[in-house]
mmCIF file of C-alpha atoms and ligand atoms in Angstrom:
data_model
loop_
_atom_site.group_PDB
_atom_site.id
_atom_site.type_symbol
_atom_site.label_atom_id
_atom_site.label_comp_id
_atom_site.label_asym_id
_atom_site.label_seq_id
_atom_site.Cartn_x
_atom_site.Cartn_y
_atom_site.Cartn_z
ATOM 1 C CA UNK A 4 15.967 -17.885 1.492
ATOM 2 C CA UNK A 5 13.865 -17.551 -2.467
ATOM 3 C CA UNK A 6 11.204 -15.043 -2.129
ATOM 4 C CA UNK A 7 8.340 -14.742 -4.610
ATOM 5 C CA UNK A 8 7.406 -11.097 -4.353
ATOM 6 C CA UNK A 9 4.198 -9.691 -5.858
ATOM 7 C CA UNK A 10 3.397 -6.358 -7.101
ATOM 8 C CA UNK A 11 6.848 -5.402 -6.609
ATOM 9 C CA UNK A 12 7.046 -2.757 -9.802
ATOM 10 C CA UNK A 13 4.150 0.027 -7.358
ATOM 11 C CA UNK A 14 5.073 1.965 -4.062
ATOM 12 C CA UNK A 15 5.798 -0.244 -1.634
ATOM 13 C CA UNK A 16 6.740 -3.586 -3.212
ATOM 14 C CA UNK A 17 8.847 -1.806 -4.882
ATOM 15 C CA UNK A 18 10.887 -0.597 -1.415
ATOM 16 C CA UNK A 19 10.132 -3.838 -0.870
ATOM 17 C CA UNK A 20 12.433 -4.983 -3.145
ATOM 18 C CA UNK A 21 14.844 -1.923 -3.902
ATOM 19 C CA UNK A 22 15.296 -3.194 0.394
ATOM 20 C CA UNK A 23 16.103 -7.030 -0.309
ATOM 21 C CA UNK A 24 17.680 -8.203 -3.804
ATOM 22 C CA UNK A 25 20.765 -6.651 -2.702
ATOM 23 C CA UNK A 26 21.131 -8.410 0.048
ATOM 24 C CA UNK A 27 20.849 -12.817 1.346
ATOM 25 C CA UNK A 28 18.113 -13.126 -0.433
ATOM 26 C CA UNK A 29 16.983 -14.395 -4.575
ATOM 27 C CA UNK A 30 14.205 -12.588 -5.468
ATOM 28 C CA UNK A 31 11.491 -12.995 -8.055
ATOM 29 C CA UNK A 32 9.866 -10.040 -8.795
ATOM 30 C CA UNK A 33 5.754 -11.284 -10.371
ATOM 31 C CA UNK A 34 4.735 -7.866 -11.295
ATOM 32 C CA UNK A 35 0.933 -7.504 -14.651
ATOM 33 C CA UNK A 36 2.543 -3.584 -14.860
ATOM 34 C CA UNK A 37 -1.248 -2.069 -14.322
ATOM 35 C CA UNK A 38 -1.455 1.772 -14.720
ATOM 36 C CA UNK A 39 0.704 1.197 -10.669
ATOM 37 C CA UNK A 40 3.593 -1.070 -11.501
ATOM 38 C CA UNK A 41 6.708 0.719 -13.272
ATOM 39 C CA UNK A 42 9.855 -0.761 -13.693
ATOM 40 C CA UNK A 43 11.640 3.023 -13.689
ATOM 41 C CA UNK A 44 11.010 1.818 -9.622
ATOM 42 C CA UNK A 45 13.563 -0.641 -9.879
ATOM 43 C CA UNK A 46 16.174 1.395 -11.748
ATOM 44 C CA UNK A 47 18.225 0.869 -8.781
ATOM 45 C CA UNK A 48 18.438 -2.950 -8.240
ATOM 46 C CA UNK A 49 18.545 -3.904 -11.894
ATOM 47 C CA UNK A 50 20.963 -5.994 -13.193
ATOM 48 C CA UNK A 51 22.065 -7.074 -9.439
ATOM 49 C CA UNK A 52 22.447 -10.529 -9.482
ATOM 50 C CA UNK A 53 20.390 -12.431 -7.805
ATOM 51 C CA UNK A 54 16.674 -10.795 -8.950
ATOM 52 C CA UNK A 55 14.701 -11.397 -11.343
ATOM 53 C CA UNK A 56 11.486 -10.046 -13.319
ATOM 54 C CA UNK A 57 8.572 -12.299 -14.592
ATOM 55 C CA UNK A 58 5.395 -10.443 -16.157
ATOM 56 C CA UNK A 59 2.564 -11.565 -15.306
ATOM 57 C CA UNK A 60 -0.975 -12.009 -13.820
ATOM 58 C CA UNK A 61 -1.646 -12.879 -10.191
ATOM 59 C CA UNK A 62 -5.702 -13.787 -11.963
ATOM 60 C CA UNK A 63 -3.837 -15.998 -14.403
ATOM 61 C CA UNK A 64 -3.796 -19.367 -12.902
ATOM 62 C CA UNK A 65 -1.815 -20.513 -15.254
ATOM 63 C CA UNK A 66 0.896 -18.085 -15.106
ATOM 64 C CA UNK A 67 0.719 -18.227 -11.472
ATOM 65 C CA UNK A 68 1.704 -21.657 -11.291
ATOM 66 C CA UNK A 69 4.726 -21.122 -14.227
ATOM 67 C CA UNK A 70 6.251 -18.695 -11.988
ATOM 68 C CA UNK A 71 6.565 -21.367 -8.588
ATOM 69 C CA UNK A 72 7.155 -24.362 -10.680
ATOM 70 C CA UNK A 73 9.726 -22.242 -12.632
ATOM 71 C CA UNK A 74 11.562 -20.521 -9.991
ATOM 72 C CA UNK A 75 10.593 -22.461 -7.056
ATOM 73 C CA UNK A 76 10.211 -20.252 -4.276
ATOM 74 C CA UNK A 77 10.930 -20.745 -0.350
ATOM 75 C CA UNK A 78 8.390 -17.984 0.210
ATOM 76 C CA UNK A 79 5.979 -15.506 -1.058
ATOM 77 C CA UNK A 80 5.397 -11.760 -0.214
ATOM 78 C CA UNK A 81 2.426 -10.735 -1.602
ATOM 79 C CA UNK A 82 1.966 -7.031 -2.572
ATOM 80 C CA UNK A 83 -0.046 -7.537 -5.814
ATOM 81 C CA UNK A 84 -3.073 -5.916 -5.469
ATOM 82 C CA UNK A 85 -5.731 -2.611 -6.777
ATOM 83 C CA UNK A 86 -5.056 -0.052 -4.317
ATOM 84 C CA UNK A 87 -7.008 2.409 -4.271
ATOM 85 C CA UNK A 88 -10.315 3.482 -3.242
ATOM 86 C CA UNK A 89 -11.448 6.113 -4.773
ATOM 87 C CA UNK A 90 -10.362 3.573 -7.960
ATOM 88 C CA UNK A 91 -12.024 0.492 -6.403
ATOM 89 C CA UNK A 92 -15.291 3.259 -6.050
ATOM 90 C CA UNK A 93 -15.436 4.618 -9.876
ATOM 91 C CA UNK A 94 -14.303 1.168 -11.178
ATOM 92 C CA UNK A 95 -14.763 -2.069 -8.817
ATOM 93 C CA UNK A 96 -14.716 -5.238 -10.599
ATOM 94 C CA UNK A 97 -10.347 -4.949 -11.389
ATOM 95 C CA UNK A 98 -9.932 -4.360 -7.842
ATOM 96 C CA UNK A 99 -12.010 -7.602 -7.012
ATOM 97 C CA UNK A 100 -10.565 -9.405 -9.309
ATOM 98 C CA UNK A 101 -7.413 -9.053 -8.199
ATOM 99 C CA UNK A 102 -7.120 -8.419 -4.387
ATOM 100 C CA UNK A 103 -10.118 -11.270 -3.841
ATOM 101 C CA UNK A 104 -9.586 -14.144 -7.171
ATOM 102 C CA UNK A 105 -5.778 -12.888 -7.811
ATOM 103 C CA UNK A 106 -4.832 -14.177 -4.456
ATOM 104 C CA UNK A 107 -6.770 -16.805 -4.230
ATOM 105 C CA UNK A 108 -4.450 -18.146 -7.388
ATOM 106 C CA UNK A 109 -1.352 -17.585 -5.459
ATOM 107 C CA UNK A 110 -3.065 -19.255 -2.416
ATOM 108 C CA UNK A 111 -3.517 -22.354 -4.408
ATOM 109 C CA UNK A 112 -1.042 -22.195 -6.099
ATOM 110 C CA UNK A 113 1.082 -21.564 -2.446
ATOM 111 C CA UNK A 114 0.013 -25.177 -0.890
ATOM 112 C CA UNK A 115 0.529 -26.695 -4.311
ATOM 113 C CA UNK A 116 3.712 -26.495 -4.515
ATOM 114 C CA UNK A 117 4.762 -26.853 -0.222
ATOM 115 C CA UNK A 118 6.474 -22.736 0.146
ATOM 116 C CA UNK A 119 7.556 -22.479 3.590
ATOM 117 C CA UNK A 120 6.377 -19.035 4.667
ATOM 118 C CA UNK A 121 3.373 -17.110 2.710
ATOM 119 C CA UNK A 122 3.142 -13.223 3.903
ATOM 120 C CA UNK A 123 0.025 -11.601 3.051
ATOM 121 C CA UNK A 124 0.287 -8.526 2.485
ATOM 122 C CA UNK A 125 -3.372 -6.370 4.031
ATOM 123 C CA UNK A 126 -4.659 -3.033 4.949
ATOM 124 C CA UNK A 127 -5.618 -1.733 8.621
ATOM 125 C CA UNK A 128 -9.042 -0.544 6.351
ATOM 126 C CA UNK A 129 -9.807 -3.989 6.692
ATOM 127 C CA UNK A 130 -11.504 -2.763 10.618
ATOM 128 C CA UNK A 131 -13.419 -0.004 8.832
ATOM 129 C CA UNK A 132 -13.781 3.616 10.522
ATOM 130 C CA UNK A 133 -12.988 3.320 14.509
ATOM 131 C CA UNK A 134 -14.362 5.269 16.652
ATOM 132 C CA UNK A 135 -12.384 7.518 19.690
ATOM 133 C CA UNK A 136 -10.358 6.750 22.014
ATOM 134 C CA UNK A 137 -9.984 2.677 20.276
ATOM 135 C CA UNK A 138 -7.214 1.080 18.626
ATOM 136 C CA UNK A 139 -8.022 -1.852 16.988
ATOM 137 C CA UNK A 140 -6.389 -4.586 17.852
ATOM 138 C CA UNK A 141 -5.637 -7.533 15.547
ATOM 139 C CA UNK A 142 -8.929 -8.736 17.286
ATOM 140 C CA UNK A 143 -11.533 -6.481 16.389
ATOM 141 C CA UNK A 144 -14.053 -7.424 13.939
ATOM 142 C CA UNK A 145 -13.284 -6.068 9.993
ATOM 143 C CA UNK A 146 -15.885 -3.693 9.118
ATOM 144 C CA UNK A 147 -14.782 -2.992 5.194
ATOM 145 C CA UNK A 148 -16.604 0.123 3.657
ATOM 146 C CA UNK A 149 -15.096 0.529 0.478
ATOM 147 C CA UNK A 150 -14.753 -2.056 -2.341
ATOM 148 C CA UNK A 151 -11.940 -1.757 -1.976
ATOM 149 C CA UNK A 152 -11.466 -2.721 1.897
ATOM 150 C CA UNK A 153 -13.936 -4.779 1.251
ATOM 151 C CA UNK A 154 -12.214 -6.958 -1.505
ATOM 152 C CA UNK A 155 -8.605 -6.942 0.902
ATOM 153 C CA UNK A 156 -10.785 -7.554 3.606
ATOM 154 C CA UNK A 157 -12.238 -10.890 1.941
ATOM 155 C CA UNK A 158 -8.015 -12.430 0.688
ATOM 156 C CA UNK A 159 -7.603 -12.181 4.428
ATOM 157 C CA UNK A 160 -9.092 -14.429 5.221
ATOM 158 C CA UNK A 161 -8.663 -16.492 2.267
ATOM 159 C CA UNK A 162 -4.955 -16.590 3.189
ATOM 160 C CA UNK A 163 -5.964 -17.427 7.442
ATOM 161 C CA UNK A 164 -8.262 -19.804 6.424
ATOM 162 C CA UNK A 165 -5.390 -21.804 4.018
ATOM 163 C CA UNK A 166 -3.690 -21.813 7.178
ATOM 164 C CA UNK A 167 -6.671 -24.095 9.471
ATOM 165 C CA UNK A 168 -7.616 -25.432 7.006
ATOM 166 C CA UNK A 169 -4.847 -26.300 4.866
ATOM 167 C CA UNK A 170 -1.694 -25.967 7.348
ATOM 168 C CA UNK A 171 0.004 -23.762 4.991
ATOM 169 C CA UNK A 172 2.246 -20.960 6.880
ATOM 170 C CA UNK A 173 0.912 -17.511 6.698
ATOM 171 C CA UNK A 174 1.074 -15.040 8.105
ATOM 172 C CA UNK A 175 -0.564 -11.577 7.851
ATOM 173 C CA UNK A 176 -0.148 -7.992 7.980
ATOM 174 C CA UNK A 177 -1.806 -5.007 8.189
ATOM 175 C CA UNK A 178 -0.826 -2.122 8.217
ATOM 176 C CA UNK A 179 -1.996 1.575 7.913
ATOM 177 C CA UNK A 180 -1.836 4.759 6.093
ATOM 178 C CA UNK A 181 2.178 4.234 3.912
ATOM 179 C CA UNK A 182 3.848 7.419 2.633
ATOM 180 C CA UNK A 183 7.928 7.751 0.895
ATOM 181 C CA UNK A 184 9.207 8.208 -2.593
ATOM 182 C CA UNK A 185 7.408 6.415 -5.885
ATOM 183 C CA UNK A 186 4.506 6.271 -4.334
ATOM 184 C CA UNK A 187 2.005 7.258 -7.619
ATOM 185 C CA UNK A 188 0.603 10.431 -7.140
ATOM 186 C CA UNK A 189 -3.199 9.128 -6.504
ATOM 187 C CA UNK A 190 -2.988 8.773 -3.153
ATOM 188 C CA UNK A 191 -3.066 11.726 -0.657
ATOM 189 C CA UNK A 192 0.589 12.963 0.232
ATOM 190 C CA UNK A 193 2.054 12.411 -3.305
ATOM 191 C CA UNK A 194 -0.522 13.922 -5.148
ATOM 192 C CA UNK A 195 -0.962 17.152 -2.622
ATOM 193 C CA UNK A 196 2.922 17.029 -3.365
ATOM 194 C CA UNK A 197 2.609 16.712 -7.092
ATOM 195 C CA UNK A 198 -0.069 19.463 -7.457
ATOM 196 C CA UNK A 199 1.534 22.131 -5.263
ATOM 197 C CA UNK A 200 4.810 21.391 -6.780
ATOM 198 C CA UNK A 201 2.677 22.491 -10.056
ATOM 199 C CA UNK A 202 1.181 25.118 -8.029
ATOM 200 C CA UNK A 203 -2.024 23.063 -9.073
ATOM 201 C CA UNK A 204 -5.960 23.126 -6.606
ATOM 202 C CA UNK A 205 -5.177 21.037 -3.791
ATOM 203 C CA UNK A 206 -8.954 18.305 -3.269
ATOM 204 C CA UNK A 207 -10.053 17.657 0.260
ATOM 205 C CA UNK A 208 -12.501 16.013 0.719
ATOM 206 C CA UNK A 209 -15.148 16.672 2.914
ATOM 207 C CA UNK A 210 -13.616 18.798 5.890
ATOM 208 C CA UNK A 211 -10.805 16.686 6.140
ATOM 209 C CA UNK A 212 -10.725 16.109 9.028
ATOM 210 C CA UNK A 213 -10.306 12.101 8.758
ATOM 211 C CA UNK A 214 -8.023 11.041 10.578
ATOM 212 C CA UNK A 215 -4.725 8.477 9.373
ATOM 213 C CA UNK A 216 -2.114 6.956 10.741
ATOM 214 C CA UNK A 217 0.875 7.373 8.768
ATOM 215 C CA UNK A 218 3.326 4.722 8.107
ATOM 216 C CA UNK A 219 7.119 5.499 6.051
ATOM 217 C CA UNK A 220 6.862 2.974 3.564
ATOM 218 C CA UNK A 221 10.882 1.724 5.052
ATOM 219 C CA UNK A 222 9.262 0.866 8.102
ATOM 220 C CA UNK A 223 6.934 -1.497 6.096
ATOM 221 C CA UNK A 224 8.870 -2.992 4.839
ATOM 222 C CA UNK A 225 11.293 -3.830 8.006
ATOM 223 C CA UNK A 226 7.937 -4.567 9.685
ATOM 224 C CA UNK A 227 7.438 -7.490 6.882
ATOM 225 C CA UNK A 228 10.920 -8.642 6.479
ATOM 226 C CA UNK A 229 10.285 -9.104 10.462
ATOM 227 C CA UNK A 230 7.122 -11.476 10.620
ATOM 228 C CA UNK A 231 8.732 -12.814 7.547
ATOM 229 C CA UNK A 232 11.239 -14.365 9.384
ATOM 230 C CA UNK A 233 9.999 -13.751 13.399
ATOM 231 C CA UNK A 234 6.259 -13.807 12.758
ATOM 232 C CA UNK A 235 4.242 -17.018 14.091
ATOM 233 C CA UNK A 236 1.729 -18.732 11.925
ATOM 234 C CA UNK A 237 -1.272 -18.306 10.893
ATOM 235 C CA UNK A 238 -1.001 -15.347 13.049
ATOM 236 C CA UNK A 239 -2.007 -11.862 12.059
ATOM 237 C CA UNK A 240 0.218 -8.669 12.900
ATOM 238 C CA UNK A 241 -1.125 -4.971 12.644
ATOM 239 C CA UNK A 242 2.021 -2.720 11.630
ATOM 240 C CA UNK A 243 1.255 1.579 12.656
ATOM 241 C CA UNK A 244 3.219 4.915 11.879
ATOM 242 C CA UNK A 245 2.562 5.737 15.737
ATOM 243 C CA UNK A 246 1.095 9.152 13.772
ATOM 244 C CA UNK A 247 -2.608 10.236 13.554
ATOM 245 C CA UNK A 248 -3.293 13.624 11.818
ATOM 246 C CA UNK A 249 -6.134 14.757 10.292
ATOM 247 C CA UNK A 250 -5.165 15.526 6.411
ATOM 248 C CA UNK A 251 -5.976 18.660 6.843
ATOM 249 C CA UNK A 252 -2.748 19.231 8.536
ATOM 250 C CA UNK A 253 -1.230 16.831 7.346
ATOM 251 C CA UNK A 254 -2.175 18.910 3.993
ATOM 252 C CA UNK A 255 -1.141 21.660 5.540
ATOM 253 C CA UNK A 256 2.904 20.611 6.234
ATOM 254 C CA UNK A 257 3.121 19.745 2.219
ATOM 255 C CA UNK A 258 2.432 23.889 1.589
ATOM 256 C CA UNK A 259 4.920 24.600 4.537
ATOM 257 C CA UNK A 260 7.848 23.046 2.779
ATOM 258 C CA UNK A 261 6.681 23.327 -0.461
ATOM 259 C CA UNK A 262 6.395 26.746 0.193
ATOM 260 C CA UNK A 263 2.914 27.575 -1.390
ATOM 261 C CA UNK A 264 -0.196 29.144 -0.296
ATOM 262 C CA UNK A 265 -2.252 27.622 1.999
ATOM 263 C CA UNK A 266 -5.232 29.150 -0.992
ATOM 264 C CA UNK A 267 -5.066 26.384 -2.819
ATOM 265 C CA UNK A 268 -6.336 24.158 -0.983
ATOM 266 C CA UNK A 269 -10.162 23.702 -1.512
ATOM 267 C CA UNK A 270 -13.065 21.615 -0.535
ATOM 268 C CA UNK A 271 -14.397 19.069 -2.889
ATOM 269 C CA UNK A 272 -16.941 16.744 -2.880
ATOM 270 C CA UNK A 273 -16.489 13.939 0.202
ATOM 271 C CA UNK A 274 -15.323 10.730 -0.973
ATOM 272 C CA UNK A 275 -18.796 7.816 -0.859
ATOM 273 C CA UNK A 276 -18.520 5.614 2.453
ATOM 274 C CA UNK A 277 -15.129 7.541 3.833
ATOM 275 C CA UNK A 278 -13.855 6.743 6.083
ATOM 276 C CA UNK A 279 -13.826 9.050 9.226
ATOM 277 C CA UNK A 280 -10.207 7.028 11.592
ATOM 278 C CA UNK A 281 -8.321 5.264 11.166
ATOM 279 C CA UNK A 282 -6.431 3.601 14.149
ATOM 280 C CA UNK A 283 -4.409 0.910 15.232
ATOM 281 C CA UNK A 284 -1.744 -0.060 18.181
ATOM 282 C CA UNK A 285 0.993 -3.002 16.769
ATOM 283 C CA UNK A 286 1.907 -3.605 20.499
ATOM 284 C CA UNK A 287 2.056 -7.231 18.635
ATOM 285 C CA UNK A 288 4.032 -6.645 16.444
ATOM 286 C CA UNK A 289 6.627 -4.972 18.550
ATOM 287 C CA UNK A 290 6.559 -7.514 21.333
ATOM 288 C CA UNK A 291 7.265 -10.054 19.453
ATOM 289 C CA UNK A 292 9.750 -8.966 17.279
ATOM 290 C CA UNK A 293 11.174 -6.093 18.297
ATOM 291 C CA UNK A 294 9.854 -3.909 15.379
ATOM 292 C CA UNK A 295 9.743 -0.341 16.215
ATOM 293 C CA UNK A 296 8.985 2.351 13.626
ATOM 294 C CA UNK A 297 11.479 4.558 12.950
ATOM 295 C CA UNK A 298 11.060 7.075 10.683
ATOM 296 C CA UNK A 299 9.756 10.409 12.052
ATOM 297 C CA UNK A 300 7.091 12.177 10.133
ATOM 298 C CA UNK A 301 8.359 15.052 9.555
ATOM 299 C CA UNK A 302 11.757 14.325 8.181
ATOM 300 C CA UNK A 303 10.363 11.333 6.617
ATOM 301 C CA UNK A 304 7.627 13.942 4.998
ATOM 302 C CA UNK A 305 10.134 16.182 4.212
ATOM 303 C CA UNK A 306 12.591 14.059 2.996
ATOM 304 C CA UNK A 307 9.360 12.522 0.772
ATOM 305 C CA UNK A 308 8.474 16.050 -0.351
ATOM 306 C CA UNK A 309 12.442 16.989 -1.218
ATOM 307 C CA UNK A 310 12.371 13.306 -3.753
ATOM 308 C CA UNK A 311 9.344 13.886 -6.034
ATOM 309 C CA UNK A 312 11.458 17.229 -6.550
ATOM 310 C CA UNK A 313 14.062 15.895 -7.508
ATOM 311 C CA UNK A 314 11.943 13.012 -9.931
ATOM 312 C CA UNK A 315 9.919 15.546 -11.827
ATOM 313 C CA UNK A 316 10.765 13.191 -14.940
ATOM 314 C CA UNK A 317 9.451 10.172 -12.968
ATOM 315 C CA UNK A 318 6.524 11.877 -11.584
ATOM 316 C CA UNK A 319 5.721 13.708 -15.410
ATOM 317 C CA UNK A 320 5.982 9.742 -16.773
ATOM 318 C CA UNK A 321 3.530 8.736 -14.508
ATOM 319 C CA UNK A 322 1.506 11.652 -15.177
ATOM 320 C CA UNK A 323 0.929 11.357 -17.919
ATOM 321 C CA UNK A 324 -1.295 8.948 -20.376
ATOM 322 C CA UNK A 325 -4.153 6.780 -18.596
ATOM 323 C CA UNK A 326 -3.938 9.578 -15.403
ATOM 324 C CA UNK A 327 -5.043 12.841 -16.946
ATOM 325 C CA UNK A 328 -8.509 10.766 -17.450
ATOM 326 C CA UNK A 329 -9.103 9.438 -13.992
ATOM 327 C CA UNK A 330 -8.330 12.908 -12.766
ATOM 328 C CA UNK A 331 -10.867 13.972 -15.517
ATOM 329 C CA UNK A 332 -12.878 10.709 -14.191
ATOM 330 C CA UNK A 333 -12.447 11.797 -10.096
ATOM 331 C CA UNK A 334 -12.661 15.114 -9.619
ATOM 332 C CA UNK A 335 -14.212 16.006 -12.140
ATOM 333 C CA UNK A 336 -18.021 15.752 -10.464
ATOM 334 C CA UNK A 337 -16.259 17.283 -7.069
ATOM 335 C CA UNK A 338 -15.702 19.872 -8.418
ATOM 336 C CA UNK A 339 -17.856 21.565 -5.527
ATOM 337 C CA UNK A 340 -18.139 20.280 -2.446
ATOM 338 C CA UNK A 341 -21.996 20.699 -2.721
HETATM 339 P P1 NAD B 420 0.861 -0.130 -5.744
HETATM 340 O O1 NAD B 420 -0.825 0.073 -6.172
HETATM 341 O O2 NAD B 420 1.097 0.353 -6.181
HETATM 342 O O3 NAD B 420 1.455 -1.483 -6.219
HETATM 343 C C1 NAD B 420 0.440 -2.382 -6.470
HETATM 344 C C2 NAD B 420 1.266 -3.321 -7.584
HETATM 345 O O4 NAD B 420 0.882 -4.551 -8.182
HETATM 346 C C3 NAD B 420 1.403 -2.665 -9.428
HETATM 347 O O5 NAD B 420 2.899 -2.966 -10.073
HETATM 348 C C4 NAD B 420 0.847 -3.573 -10.294
HETATM 349 O O6 NAD B 420 1.382 -4.083 -11.385
HETATM 350 C C5 NAD B 420 0.559 -4.717 -9.128
HETATM 351 N N1 NAD B 420 -0.976 -5.678 -9.787
HETATM 352 C C6 NAD B 420 -2.324 -5.125 -10.038
HETATM 353 N N2 NAD B 420 -3.079 -5.951 -10.142
HETATM 354 C C7 NAD B 420 -1.861 -6.664 -11.049
HETATM 355 C C8 NAD B 420 -2.392 -8.561 -11.875
HETATM 356 N N3 NAD B 420 -3.445 -8.560 -10.829
HETATM 357 N N4 NAD B 420 -1.594 -9.100 -10.995
HETATM 358 C C9 NAD B 420 -0.109 -9.252 -10.780
HETATM 359 N N5 NAD B 420 0.545 -7.669 -11.114
HETATM 360 C C10 NAD B 420 -0.250 -6.662 -9.752
HETATM 361 O O7 NAD B 420 0.290 -0.812 -4.462
HETATM 362 P P2 NAD B 420 1.173 -0.316 -2.682
HETATM 363 O O8 NAD B 420 0.510 1.296 -2.461
HETATM 364 O O9 NAD B 420 2.443 -0.575 -2.997
HETATM 365 O O10 NAD B 420 0.326 -0.840 -2.453
HETATM 366 C C11 NAD B 420 0.996 -1.988 -2.262
HETATM 367 C C12 NAD B 420 0.663 -3.490 -0.893
HETATM 368 O O11 NAD B 420 -0.054 -3.260 0.248
HETATM 369 C C13 NAD B 420 -1.480 -3.909 -1.694
HETATM 370 O O12 NAD B 420 -1.768 -5.082 -1.373
HETATM 371 C C14 NAD B 420 -2.383 -3.431 -0.479
HETATM 372 O O13 NAD B 420 -3.743 -3.261 -0.575
HETATM 373 C C15 NAD B 420 -1.283 -3.112 0.740
HETATM 374 N N6 NAD B 420 -1.461 -1.686 1.406
HETATM 375 C C16 NAD B 420 -0.817 -0.372 0.931
HETATM 376 C C17 NAD B 420 -0.899 1.002 1.686
HETATM 377 C C18 NAD B 420 -0.793 1.652 1.245
HETATM 378 O O14 NAD B 420 -0.592 2.615 2.118
HETATM 379 N N7 NAD B 420 -0.187 1.732 -0.369
HETATM 380 C C19 NAD B 420 -1.123 0.727 3.161
HETATM 381 C C20 NAD B 420 -1.723 -0.301 3.944
HETATM 382 C C21 NAD B 420 -1.269 -1.581 2.865
HETATM 383 P P1 TYD B 421 -6.041 8.347 0.377
HETATM 384 O O1 TYD B 421 -4.671 8.573 0.469
HETATM 385 O O2 TYD B 421 -6.602 7.988 -0.874
HETATM 386 O O3 TYD B 421 -5.814 6.627 1.671
HETATM 387 P P2 TYD B 421 -6.832 5.378 2.385
HETATM 388 O O4 TYD B 421 -7.165 4.504 1.197
HETATM 389 O O5 TYD B 421 -6.668 5.742 3.143
HETATM 390 O O6 TYD B 421 -8.751 6.196 1.610
HETATM 391 O O7 TYD B 421 -6.688 8.967 1.492
HETATM 392 C C1 TYD B 421 -6.481 9.081 2.488
HETATM 393 C C2 TYD B 421 -7.203 10.905 2.768
HETATM 394 O O8 TYD B 421 -6.895 11.440 2.291
HETATM 395 C C3 TYD B 421 -8.393 10.082 2.922
HETATM 396 O O9 TYD B 421 -9.016 10.508 4.019
HETATM 397 C C4 TYD B 421 -9.266 10.746 1.790
HETATM 398 C C5 TYD B 421 -8.127 12.061 2.025
HETATM 399 N N1 TYD B 421 -8.247 12.458 0.460
HETATM 400 C C6 TYD B 421 -8.375 13.671 -0.489
HETATM 401 O O10 TYD B 421 -8.877 14.338 0.762
HETATM 402 N N2 TYD B 421 -8.941 14.100 -1.075
HETATM 403 C C7 TYD B 421 -7.754 13.429 -2.128
HETATM 404 O O11 TYD B 421 -7.005 13.503 -3.745
HETATM 405 C C8 TYD B 421 -6.993 12.217 -1.874
HETATM 406 C C9 TYD B 421 -6.516 11.099 -2.787
HETATM 407 C C10 TYD B 421 -8.061 12.187 -0.941
#
């Protein structure tokens, strides 16, 4: 099978490409290389004969058409997105453009070219905050809170509409918070690891009791492969890590593993519209494909810290330049909790 992957230079997309590129499938990776896209993430598979990188923007209809026309993919796995909630609050326009309109261009091209399978990578954030004791299944209403999650909810529904209306063979995955190597240090776990290793303050939004369900990135990639080959057309599949933890507990574990003091934690102003709790059940995915989350959180977190410790050069490259401007913009107005 020839798979067109979008966003394959980012965190999850590159894990998917590293997992699949040496195997039975040919992989074409279409990526704009935004601040979050990094060809260093693909060094381990560079030069493999059935792997091709194409630089391009999913919002650019002509570039999208060209990659479909030249490579004639059998399947699409659509990861490309502006993926960070805080950036979507500071600057929503590129988020809405890429997540909604870019996804639209991808669906249109896939329809024109009649691909055999289209996997749209969505998120559990489309369900919004979920009160205890509930866990959302795939029928839960979409109540997204941020420009990020609402633009993802829009593209998720758009993808499903291309199945209903045009019979494009779409499947949608809604995964929980991912962690693992190569994650850009703007999200909770890599930011806290990187700051702890540098003995810098660890900014905790609000009371730190918000709950996320942590999924190791390779478990997510295996779920996408399972859905790609075994998922039913027009269906949605939740992908959870079955490991719900409050942010404060996650950060304390990182401090333990890195051997740094809890005094590094600083309470800062909360995120506007902050979702309190994400919680999903992956029972449908497990029942229909046999997939299970395999990575134990303690083992995965330790492996992730070890990776960041061993890859200080990767971290310093991604933290140079524009990262500093973002960090200043996002955290300077949060200095006090009041
Ligand atoms: P990321 O920010 O690390 O990577 C995004 C990639 O998309 C980058 O390589 C970037 O260059 C590329 N990209 C961005 N805009 C583009 C455009 N206009 N055209 C082409 N390429 C573009 O993101 P990630 O964390 O790897 O997330 C990948 C997907 O998984 C996203 O759709 C995200 O919504 C979804 N998701 C992420 C998580 C998570 O915890 N990170 C959880 C569930 C779902
Ligand atoms: P994040 O990694 O941005 O993912 P999500 O898309 O789930 O918001 O944040 C995870 C949680 O960590 C979320 O509740 C916000 C919180 N958080 C902090 O407390 N401090 C930080 O510096 C960041 C980036 C996140």
